[in-house]
């Protein structure tokens, strides 16, 4: 079951960058693990912004919620979730 | 080069559905052709809405513009384009 | 799996009320059927507006999409979907 | 008399988490008490967000106001209230 | 129990003014009746706009909804409802 | 001459509550005085929010401005003013 | 007593221009009359838009409302009113 | 003196395309003339939209207003104007 | 050449009022000087807000930018600029 | 390939101006270098604001992203990117 997730990372001149960088490294490892498991299907960066657009493939709303709340950078993020389904015009097997 | 494209299709009780359905059939054929060529990488439907989220892979801004303006349903659409690039955390070959 | 769904019904002085009332009767029957099946768990009217807040319980995003697109009043509606999950403070068995 | 209440909890990297966690524990106890009394009919978490959608069943606007202002996490919250009433299509006894 | 209600009346150069004026006369009579009964406590016009701000005093959300849906000009209106309660600083007996 | 005034009071976990409470007491006394003088005709609390809706009756824009700028809690407030006039449907002597 | 008034004039390709031009001529005459009387102190056009910014000088909210509702182009307008008062830094006699 | 001008062209399935195309041809000729005169310094299309971003170089606000109101497609447009000036970091002679 | 300028002054309970008051005195002197020179044609206070609406009369966009950036309170301000021109209905010599 | 980039620089009374000015000098040097290379085609200041509108000419989305993330003032900025293409009415060789 697919969801689009947009993640904005809020960093300001006041952010404690030592703490942030530590969490960012943890975030990368966590993202790699979820990508390898197939749960985090895609991640793209929006040009010029500290923001990504991702596609998650999960069993349920609850699983997605748990995965997102465990993001190491979650306290720095503004997250928006959009439920997706197969488009009748899609010809790809993996668009659902 | 990747772009996220959101397409809202505006249909109201006043829409001439005969004309619309004709264009919708043309839209499907056109979408299939672009998907097969690899230009239209993904298309997903947003749950409960006449709206899709798509990923296009094109050579240039100009190519994307031409592809979108040729959509048979374009006169019924509200279209928003977001330029994407590879996310440093992505492990997929085809996320860029 | 639970979703909050908000449905605005757009009726103006220009609406053909004969057509609308016919669809409204079909909508009521359809809603009753989905409520009895347990798919449409709750429906409340927002005070002073032609708008409802509903809770759906479905197997998947795709099932929810199909149920919503089949609403007889869908052409008159503006629909927004919010995925829900169990709140850690809930004590009710049926809040998930 | 039913009301939908949306509660956003605002936590940032600057939040004093010791104080916050103390209040969060008090919030949970308070929520349990109100749920058991039947005043707080439902509480759901919005996927990916520190936000809930709740249904309250109270005697009056004043009672709802007093219950909400006493929320231990109120100073961290952005709260929105929507008055509800029975929908003519509802078949459930407890949708009003 | 008090509610603030804002009513925008949407009239355009396309509005059939004969129908509208007929409904407006009915609206005035209906408003007078509700004011005399004490249900519609106040009505003020916003300067320069076809919009009013009103205070209703009703027994329940359901009663308010029924009163508003019966407004003869309802099909021309955009209505917003805000639940009120007594302010701790009020010294007036009739501010609640 | 009547005006609707909406006052949002912004209090966060960072607010110095000792200072705030002192000003709040002064605010209450000031509000009582203006209510007794007839300048501050009504004050209602919006349910679930630190926000009020008030009706002022003043001689001029300038008088209203001076009264509002002297609110002890003004530095914590976001204030919006809407000029009102008598509604042609009003039957109350004091709705203007 | 001064008010800023913004007037947007909504004209579309569907507007009956014969009717509109007739009203526009009446509007101009009406505006001249109010300017000569001193009620309509200033009127400026916003560059590139069918919108003006005006300053009115009236005795009361009610007088302003009556003047605005009598604008011949009112059915084509979206009007917003902002109450003004003398700025403590102004050195002009006629800025209040 | 430079201004950024954004022009949205509003075309719907209801637009009379014969009239529109006639005006569009006139618009192109008018644009060419203004570009050759140096008044309309740049025009770019926004990808996927019937919208352009332009840079005008004019003597005064009044001249810009007259040029824009004379656009043959003006009745179909939503226009926004932003005044520009030389940026202290610019190294180009023609950025002012 | 005329421009409307709106200036919001952002003051919070955290503002260092000693620094602010010093700048406010400088602002007043600067405003008087520009008013006397005719550059700052009007300044009005919006009722109930720390916000003014002003009319500037300048030679060019660049001159306006320089005047605004030199405002002693600029670091506390949110500034919006709207280019104006003579309205065809104006009868005043000094409305352009 | 052209993109419009809007950059808002967020400076408040709390900003450490020594650090900011250092970065601003670096920003200017960086901007000069990109302008000389032809990547940063235009930069204009918006009147009255700490905001610029720029035109970039790059090989790809990825190149634009890298150029923007390397802006010395990026931590103080809010950046928005709009992909552009040649307008069919343009007569300039360098509008694409």
PDB file of N, CA and C in Angstrom, chain A residues 2 4 28 31-32 35-36 41-47 52-53 55 82-92 95, chain B residues 2 4 28 31-32 35-36 41-47 52-53 55 82-92 95:
ATOM      1  N   UNK A   2       0.637   2.141  -0.949  1.00  0.00           N
ATOM      2  CA  UNK A   2       1.577   3.243  -1.192  1.00  0.00           C
ATOM      3  C   UNK A   2       1.103   4.556  -0.579  1.00  0.00           C
ATOM      4  N   UNK A   4       2.508   8.801  -0.467  1.00  0.00           N
ATOM      5  CA  UNK A   4       3.518   9.832  -0.670  1.00  0.00           C
ATOM      6  C   UNK A   4       3.764  10.522   0.671  1.00  0.00           C
ATOM      7  N   UNK A  28      20.380   8.783   7.838  1.00  0.00           N
ATOM      8  CA  UNK A  28      20.825   8.165   6.582  1.00  0.00           C
ATOM      9  C   UNK A  28      20.878   6.638   6.724  1.00  0.00           C
ATOM     10  N   UNK A  31      17.346   5.350   6.825  1.00  0.00           N
ATOM     11  CA  UNK A  31      16.730   5.401   5.495  1.00  0.00           C
ATOM     12  C   UNK A  31      17.252   4.260   4.622  1.00  0.00           C
ATOM     13  N   UNK A  32      18.544   4.002   4.671  1.00  0.00           N
ATOM     14  CA  UNK A  32      19.121   2.906   3.875  1.00  0.00           C
ATOM     15  C   UNK A  32      18.467   1.577   4.237  1.00  0.00           C
ATOM     16  N   UNK A  35      14.974   1.465   2.880  1.00  0.00           N
ATOM     17  CA  UNK A  35      14.986   1.312   1.425  1.00  0.00           C
ATOM     18  C   UNK A  35      15.319  -0.130   1.037  1.00  0.00           C
ATOM     19  N   UNK A  36      16.297  -0.704   1.745  1.00  0.00           N
ATOM     20  CA  UNK A  36      16.683  -2.085   1.429  1.00  0.00           C
ATOM     21  C   UNK A  36      15.533  -3.051   1.709  1.00  0.00           C
ATOM     22  N   UNK A  41      10.164   3.139  -0.770  1.00  0.00           N
ATOM     23  CA  UNK A  41      10.368   2.800  -2.181  1.00  0.00           C
ATOM     24  C   UNK A  41      11.175   3.833  -2.970  1.00  0.00           C
ATOM     25  N   UNK A  42      10.930   5.105  -2.716  1.00  0.00           N
ATOM     26  CA  UNK A  42      11.645   6.161  -3.443  1.00  0.00           C
ATOM     27  C   UNK A  42      11.916   7.328  -2.506  1.00  0.00           C
ATOM     28  N   UNK A  43      12.998   8.032  -2.783  1.00  0.00           N
ATOM     29  CA  UNK A  43      13.253   9.309  -2.104  1.00  0.00           C
ATOM     30  C   UNK A  43      13.927  10.252  -3.099  1.00  0.00           C
ATOM     31  N   UNK A  44      13.314  11.441  -3.276  1.00  0.00           N
ATOM     32  CA  UNK A  44      13.880  12.453  -4.169  1.00  0.00           C
ATOM     33  C   UNK A  44      14.021  13.760  -3.407  1.00  0.00           C
ATOM     34  N   UNK A  45      15.016  14.532  -3.760  1.00  0.00           N
ATOM     35  CA  UNK A  45      15.210  15.843  -3.163  1.00  0.00           C
ATOM     36  C   UNK A  45      14.513  16.897  -4.018  1.00  0.00           C
ATOM     37  N   UNK A  46      13.821  17.854  -3.382  1.00  0.00           N
ATOM     38  CA  UNK A  46      13.241  18.972  -4.127  1.00  0.00           C
ATOM     39  C   UNK A  46      14.333  20.010  -4.333  1.00  0.00           C
ATOM     40  N   UNK A  47      14.486  20.462  -5.584  1.00  0.00           N
ATOM     41  CA  UNK A  47      15.604  21.348  -5.946  1.00  0.00           C
ATOM     42  C   UNK A  47      15.566  22.658  -5.140  1.00  0.00           C
ATOM     43  N   UNK A  52      12.227  16.569   1.023  1.00  0.00           N
ATOM     44  CA  UNK A  52      12.186  15.452   0.092  1.00  0.00           C
ATOM     45  C   UNK A  52      10.761  15.017  -0.171  1.00  0.00           C
ATOM     46  N   UNK A  53      10.587  14.319  -1.289  1.00  0.00           N
ATOM     47  CA  UNK A  53       9.343  13.630  -1.620  1.00  0.00           C
ATOM     48  C   UNK A  53       9.682  12.153  -1.652  1.00  0.00           C
ATOM     49  N   UNK A  55       8.178   7.890  -1.457  1.00  0.00           N
ATOM     50  CA  UNK A  55       7.079   6.936  -1.620  1.00  0.00           C
ATOM     51  C   UNK A  55       7.341   5.773  -0.662  1.00  0.00           C
ATOM     52  N   UNK A  82       0.168  11.529   2.087  1.00  0.00           N
ATOM     53  CA  UNK A  82      -0.924  11.462   1.109  1.00  0.00           C
ATOM     54  C   UNK A  82      -1.119  10.010   0.687  1.00  0.00           C
ATOM     55  N   UNK A  83      -2.291   9.421   0.976  1.00  0.00           N
ATOM     56  CA  UNK A  83      -2.514   8.025   0.563  1.00  0.00           C
ATOM     57  C   UNK A  83      -2.681   7.916  -0.949  1.00  0.00           C
ATOM     58  N   UNK A  84      -2.034   6.934  -1.552  1.00  0.00           N
ATOM     59  CA  UNK A  84      -2.060   6.722  -3.008  1.00  0.00           C
ATOM     60  C   UNK A  84      -2.697   5.377  -3.334  1.00  0.00           C
ATOM     61  N   UNK A  85      -3.130   5.246  -4.568  1.00  0.00           N
ATOM     62  CA  UNK A  85      -3.543   3.925  -5.057  1.00  0.00           C
ATOM     63  C   UNK A  85      -3.191   3.833  -6.538  1.00  0.00           C
ATOM     64  N   UNK A  86      -3.416   2.669  -7.104  1.00  0.00           N
ATOM     65  CA  UNK A  86      -3.045   2.467  -8.505  1.00  0.00           C
ATOM     66  C   UNK A  86      -3.870   3.366  -9.402  1.00  0.00           C
ATOM     67  N   UNK A  87      -3.197   3.990 -10.382  1.00  0.00           N
ATOM     68  CA  UNK A  87      -3.912   4.812 -11.346  1.00  0.00           C
ATOM     69  C   UNK A  87      -4.361   3.907 -12.493  1.00  0.00           C
ATOM     70  N   UNK A  88      -5.611   4.067 -12.956  1.00  0.00           N
ATOM     71  CA  UNK A  88      -6.084   3.174 -14.030  1.00  0.00           C
ATOM     72  C   UNK A  88      -5.248   3.269 -15.309  1.00  0.00           C
ATOM     73  N   UNK A  89      -4.499   4.344 -15.488  1.00  0.00           N
ATOM     74  CA  UNK A  89      -3.682   4.462 -16.702  1.00  0.00           C
ATOM     75  C   UNK A  89      -2.280   3.887 -16.536  1.00  0.00           C
ATOM     76  N   UNK A  90      -1.904   3.471 -15.334  1.00  0.00           N
ATOM     77  CA  UNK A  90      -0.531   2.999 -15.145  1.00  0.00           C
ATOM     78  C   UNK A  90      -0.303   1.675 -15.867  1.00  0.00           C
ATOM     79  N   UNK A  91       0.877   1.565 -16.472  1.00  0.00           N
ATOM     80  CA  UNK A  91       1.216   0.275 -17.116  1.00  0.00           C
ATOM     81  C   UNK A  91       2.351  -0.424 -16.365  1.00  0.00           C
ATOM     82  N   UNK A  92       2.807   0.158 -15.251  1.00  0.00           N
ATOM     83  CA  UNK A  92       3.929  -0.442 -14.514  1.00  0.00           C
ATOM     84  C   UNK A  92       3.417  -1.402 -13.447  1.00  0.00           C
ATOM     85  N   UNK A  95       3.690   0.188  -9.787  1.00  0.00           N
ATOM     86  CA  UNK A  95       3.016   1.436  -9.405  1.00  0.00           C
ATOM     87  C   UNK A  95       1.858   1.171  -8.443  1.00  0.00           C
TER      88      UNK A  95
ATOM     89  N   UNK B   2      14.433  14.511 -13.394  1.00  0.00           N
ATOM     90  CA  UNK B   2      13.126  14.129 -12.863  1.00  0.00           C
ATOM     91  C   UNK B   2      12.327  15.337 -12.389  1.00  0.00           C
ATOM     92  N   UNK B   4       8.399  16.048 -10.335  1.00  0.00           N
ATOM     93  CA  UNK B   4       7.088  15.616  -9.865  1.00  0.00           C
ATOM     94  C   UNK B   4       6.054  16.519 -10.522  1.00  0.00           C
ATOM     95  N   UNK B  28      -5.577   8.425 -21.951  1.00  0.00           N
ATOM     96  CA  UNK B  28      -5.052   7.122 -21.527  1.00  0.00           C
ATOM     97  C   UNK B  28      -4.051   6.597 -22.554  1.00  0.00           C
ATOM     98  N   UNK B  31      -0.894   8.630 -22.333  1.00  0.00           N
ATOM     99  CA  UNK B  31      -0.141   8.293 -21.135  1.00  0.00           C
ATOM    100  C   UNK B  31       0.602   6.969 -21.319  1.00  0.00           C
ATOM    101  N   UNK B  32      -0.092   5.975 -21.897  1.00  0.00           N
ATOM    102  CA  UNK B  32       0.565   4.680 -22.134  1.00  0.00           C
ATOM    103  C   UNK B  32       1.809   4.849 -23.009  1.00  0.00           C
ATOM    104  N   UNK B  35       4.536   6.455 -21.000  1.00  0.00           N
ATOM    105  CA  UNK B  35       5.074   5.512 -20.013  1.00  0.00           C
ATOM    106  C   UNK B  35       5.996   4.498 -20.692  1.00  0.00           C
ATOM    107  N   UNK B  36       5.563   4.002 -21.845  1.00  0.00           N
ATOM    108  CA  UNK B  36       6.395   3.013 -22.556  1.00  0.00           C
ATOM    109  C   UNK B  36       7.725   3.621 -22.987  1.00  0.00           C
ATOM    110  N   UNK B  41       7.550   8.324 -15.818  1.00  0.00           N
ATOM    111  CA  UNK B  41       8.090   7.198 -15.041  1.00  0.00           C
ATOM    112  C   UNK B  41       7.081   6.566 -14.095  1.00  0.00           C
ATOM    113  N   UNK B  42       6.269   7.372 -13.449  1.00  0.00           N
ATOM    114  CA  UNK B  42       5.292   6.841 -12.494  1.00  0.00           C
ATOM    115  C   UNK B  42       4.025   7.663 -12.574  1.00  0.00           C
ATOM    116  N   UNK B  43       2.908   7.004 -12.274  1.00  0.00           N
ATOM    117  CA  UNK B  43       1.640   7.721 -12.086  1.00  0.00           C
ATOM    118  C   UNK B  43       0.843   7.014 -10.998  1.00  0.00           C
ATOM    119  N   UNK B  44       0.455   7.806  -9.978  1.00  0.00           N
ATOM    120  CA  UNK B  44      -0.357   7.262  -8.886  1.00  0.00           C
ATOM    121  C   UNK B  44      -1.585   8.132  -8.719  1.00  0.00           C
ATOM    122  N   UNK B  45      -2.669   7.514  -8.305  1.00  0.00           N
ATOM    123  CA  UNK B  45      -3.905   8.241  -8.018  1.00  0.00           C
ATOM    124  C   UNK B  45      -3.930   8.621  -6.541  1.00  0.00           C
ATOM    125  N   UNK B  46      -4.338   9.848  -6.225  1.00  0.00           N
ATOM    126  CA  UNK B  46      -4.530  10.240  -4.825  1.00  0.00           C
ATOM    127  C   UNK B  46      -5.900   9.748  -4.382  1.00  0.00           C
ATOM    128  N   UNK B  47      -5.938   9.073  -3.237  1.00  0.00           N
ATOM    129  CA  UNK B  47      -7.166   8.415  -2.776  1.00  0.00           C
ATOM    130  C   UNK B  47      -8.302   9.422  -2.587  1.00  0.00           C
ATOM    131  N   UNK B  52      -3.770  13.111  -9.791  1.00  0.00           N
ATOM    132  CA  UNK B  52      -2.676  12.147  -9.752  1.00  0.00           C
ATOM    133  C   UNK B  52      -1.361  12.822  -9.391  1.00  0.00           C
ATOM    134  N   UNK B  53      -0.433  12.002  -8.927  1.00  0.00           N
ATOM    135  CA  UNK B  53       0.947  12.422  -8.713  1.00  0.00           C
ATOM    136  C   UNK B  53       1.791  11.593  -9.676  1.00  0.00           C
ATOM    137  N   UNK B  55       5.702  11.128 -11.895  1.00  0.00           N
ATOM    138  CA  UNK B  55       7.132  11.435 -12.002  1.00  0.00           C
ATOM    139  C   UNK B  55       7.493  11.372 -13.488  1.00  0.00           C
ATOM    140  N   UNK B  82       7.218  20.308  -9.929  1.00  0.00           N
ATOM    141  CA  UNK B  82       8.266  20.475  -8.921  1.00  0.00           C
ATOM    142  C   UNK B  82       9.547  19.788  -9.398  1.00  0.00           C
ATOM    143  N   UNK B  83      10.622  20.547  -9.625  1.00  0.00           N
ATOM    144  CA  UNK B  83      11.865  19.909 -10.072  1.00  0.00           C
ATOM    145  C   UNK B  83      12.515  19.087  -8.954  1.00  0.00           C
ATOM    146  N   UNK B  84      12.958  17.890  -9.303  1.00  0.00           N
ATOM    147  CA  UNK B  84      13.570  16.964  -8.344  1.00  0.00           C
ATOM    148  C   UNK B  84      15.027  16.699  -8.709  1.00  0.00           C
ATOM    149  N   UNK B  85      15.767  16.221  -7.726  1.00  0.00           N
ATOM    150  CA  UNK B  85      17.121  15.706  -8.024  1.00  0.00           C
ATOM    151  C   UNK B  85      17.408  14.547  -7.085  1.00  0.00           C
ATOM    152  N   UNK B  86      18.538  13.906  -7.299  1.00  0.00           N
ATOM    153  CA  UNK B  86      18.862  12.730  -6.503  1.00  0.00           C
ATOM    154  C   UNK B  86      19.042  13.117  -5.039  1.00  0.00           C
ATOM    155  N   UNK B  87      18.448  12.311  -4.154  1.00  0.00           N
ATOM    156  CA  UNK B  87      18.627  12.549  -2.723  1.00  0.00           C
ATOM    157  C   UNK B  87      19.903  11.834  -2.282  1.00  0.00           C
ATOM    158  N   UNK B  88      20.732  12.493  -1.459  1.00  0.00           N
ATOM    159  CA  UNK B  88      21.994  11.847  -1.050  1.00  0.00           C
ATOM    160  C   UNK B  88      21.782  10.536  -0.298  1.00  0.00           C
ATOM    161  N   UNK B  89      20.585  10.325   0.258  1.00  0.00           N
ATOM    162  CA  UNK B  89      20.341   9.073   0.983  1.00  0.00           C
ATOM    163  C   UNK B  89      19.804   7.960   0.096  1.00  0.00           C
ATOM    164  N   UNK B  90      19.487   8.239  -1.161  1.00  0.00           N
ATOM    165  CA  UNK B  90      18.884   7.206  -2.001  1.00  0.00           C
ATOM    166  C   UNK B  90      19.891   6.106  -2.317  1.00  0.00           C
ATOM    167  N   UNK B  91      19.414   4.856  -2.327  1.00  0.00           N
ATOM    168  CA  UNK B  91      20.288   3.733  -2.704  1.00  0.00           C
ATOM    169  C   UNK B  91      19.824   3.120  -4.029  1.00  0.00           C
ATOM    170  N   UNK B  92      18.778   3.670  -4.627  1.00  0.00           N
ATOM    171  CA  UNK B  92      18.247   3.098  -5.868  1.00  0.00           C
ATOM    172  C   UNK B  92      18.933   3.713  -7.082  1.00  0.00           C
ATOM    173  N   UNK B  95      16.494   6.330  -8.924  1.00  0.00           N
ATOM    174  CA  UNK B  95      15.932   7.513  -8.270  1.00  0.00           C
ATOM    175  C   UNK B  95      16.568   8.797  -8.809  1.00  0.00           C
TER     176      UNK B  95
END
